[in-house]
């Protein structure tokens, strides 16, 4: 075999080893959900002013963009005279979930948290309430899919305080978990992410196995809230990639060994001929 033929053989074997089989990802379901609550009982005739809001949306079979923008606002009205200060509490949450395809997408959370003014006794809550690992409903974000080959679900994340945040006390957190995936299923295996965190999570998904991944945001604050702004933004980018199969790598090693042997024999034959 000529030197050029050996080089061509090595190139073919290398290509076979570096391009894993990839048939696709079946998108099953995507969803978003968020609940926000605010309460302020400063000098109100009833002793309590409450507001709450929630939003839920989902798709099945065909991915689409899901958007939520929720706010709860509770304002206590002063009753002790014209100079008494008014007070209020506002809880907000924005979600923008995009599926670029069945195998990649992003979800951004904006202004997650609360703002208060002169509140001596307030309460703010934002949460996703689902705790059953098999249930996708009532999750801040969920995605369920089935890969055709053994794959990796990869999540890149970055959480930052939103511009204007004056006090990080009580700021919300995210819980990342999954269902039918080793290493992240259930409350005991969830990953808790807070402001300032960034990095990557990666979990293996079996071929033909339906897998669900979840993001839940939650936070509660109460008491003398005073005047404060406590908000955060979070960016999550995800993708599903095939796991390289071991067989092509074995082919690569065998091909490289073959090339090395043939080249060595060729050099030896040339030396003897001289």
GROMACS .gro file of N, CA and C in nm, residues 26-30 58-66 97-105 143-144 238:
model
   78
   26UNK      N    1  -3.687   1.355   1.987
   26UNK     CA    2  -3.832   1.374   1.979
   26UNK      C    3  -3.876   1.466   2.093
   27UNK      N    4  -3.929   1.583   2.058
   27UNK     CA    5  -3.980   1.675   2.160
   27UNK      C    6  -4.118   1.628   2.206
   28UNK      N    7  -4.134   1.610   2.336
   28UNK     CA    8  -4.260   1.561   2.391
   28UNK      C    9  -4.344   1.676   2.447
   29UNK      N   10  -4.281   1.760   2.533
   29UNK     CA   11  -4.358   1.864   2.599
   29UNK      C   12  -4.265   1.971   2.655
   30UNK      N   13  -4.311   2.096   2.655
   30UNK     CA   14  -4.242   2.205   2.722
   30UNK      C   15  -4.344   2.288   2.798
   58UNK      N   16  -4.808   2.577   2.809
   58UNK     CA   17  -4.732   2.459   2.769
   58UNK      C   18  -4.759   2.427   2.623
   59UNK      N   19  -4.677   2.340   2.564
   59UNK     CA   20  -4.698   2.287   2.431
   59UNK      C   21  -4.671   2.137   2.435
   60UNK      N   22  -4.729   2.068   2.338
   60UNK     CA   23  -4.709   1.924   2.326
   60UNK      C   24  -4.676   1.888   2.182
   61UNK      N   25  -4.568   1.815   2.163
   61UNK     CA   26  -4.534   1.765   2.031
   61UNK      C   27  -4.455   1.859   1.943
   62UNK      N   28  -4.494   1.985   1.936
   62UNK     CA   29  -4.426   2.083   1.851
   62UNK      C   30  -4.383   2.202   1.936
   63UNK      N   31  -4.252   2.225   1.943
   63UNK     CA   32  -4.198   2.329   2.031
   63UNK      C   33  -4.239   2.467   1.986
   64UNK      N   34  -4.267   2.554   2.082
   64UNK     CA   35  -4.298   2.694   2.056
   64UNK      C   36  -4.247   2.780   2.170
   65UNK      N   37  -4.235   2.909   2.146
   65UNK     CA   38  -4.188   3.001   2.249
   65UNK      C   39  -4.296   3.025   2.353
   66UNK      N   40  -4.258   3.024   2.480
   66UNK     CA   41  -4.350   3.049   2.590
   66UNK      C   42  -4.300   3.168   2.671
   97UNK      N   43  -3.906   3.149   2.741
   97UNK     CA   44  -3.853   3.016   2.709
   97UNK      C   45  -3.859   2.993   2.558
   98UNK      N   46  -3.744   2.964   2.498
   98UNK     CA   47  -3.734   2.946   2.353
   98UNK      C   48  -3.675   2.808   2.324
   99UNK      N   49  -3.736   2.737   2.229
   99UNK     CA   50  -3.680   2.612   2.178
   99UNK      C   51  -3.632   2.640   2.036
  100UNK      N   52  -3.500   2.646   2.018
  100UNK     CA   53  -3.446   2.666   1.883
  100UNK      C   54  -3.475   2.544   1.796
  101UNK      N   55  -3.475   2.429   1.860
  101UNK     CA   56  -3.506   2.302   1.796
  101UNK      C   57  -3.538   2.204   1.908
  102UNK      N   58  -3.558   2.077   1.873
  102UNK     CA   59  -3.582   1.978   1.977
  102UNK      C   60  -3.457   1.950   2.059
  103UNK      N   61  -3.340   1.990   2.008
  103UNK     CA   62  -3.215   1.958   2.075
  103UNK      C   63  -3.141   2.079   2.131
  104UNK      N   64  -3.199   2.200   2.125
  104UNK     CA   65  -3.132   2.316   2.185
  104UNK      C   66  -3.233   2.426   2.211
  105UNK      N   67  -3.200   2.511   2.308
  105UNK     CA   68  -3.289   2.621   2.341
  105UNK      C   69  -3.234   2.705   2.455
  143UNK      N   70  -3.892   2.060   3.032
  143UNK     CA   71  -3.879   2.007   2.897
  143UNK      C   72  -3.869   1.856   2.906
  144UNK      N   73  -3.953   1.787   2.829
  144UNK     CA   74  -3.953   1.642   2.822
  144UNK      C   75  -3.925   1.600   2.678
  238UNK      N   76  -2.945   2.544   2.698
  238UNK     CA   77  -2.938   2.399   2.706
  238UNK      C   78  -2.926   2.336   2.568
   0.00000   0.00000   0.00000
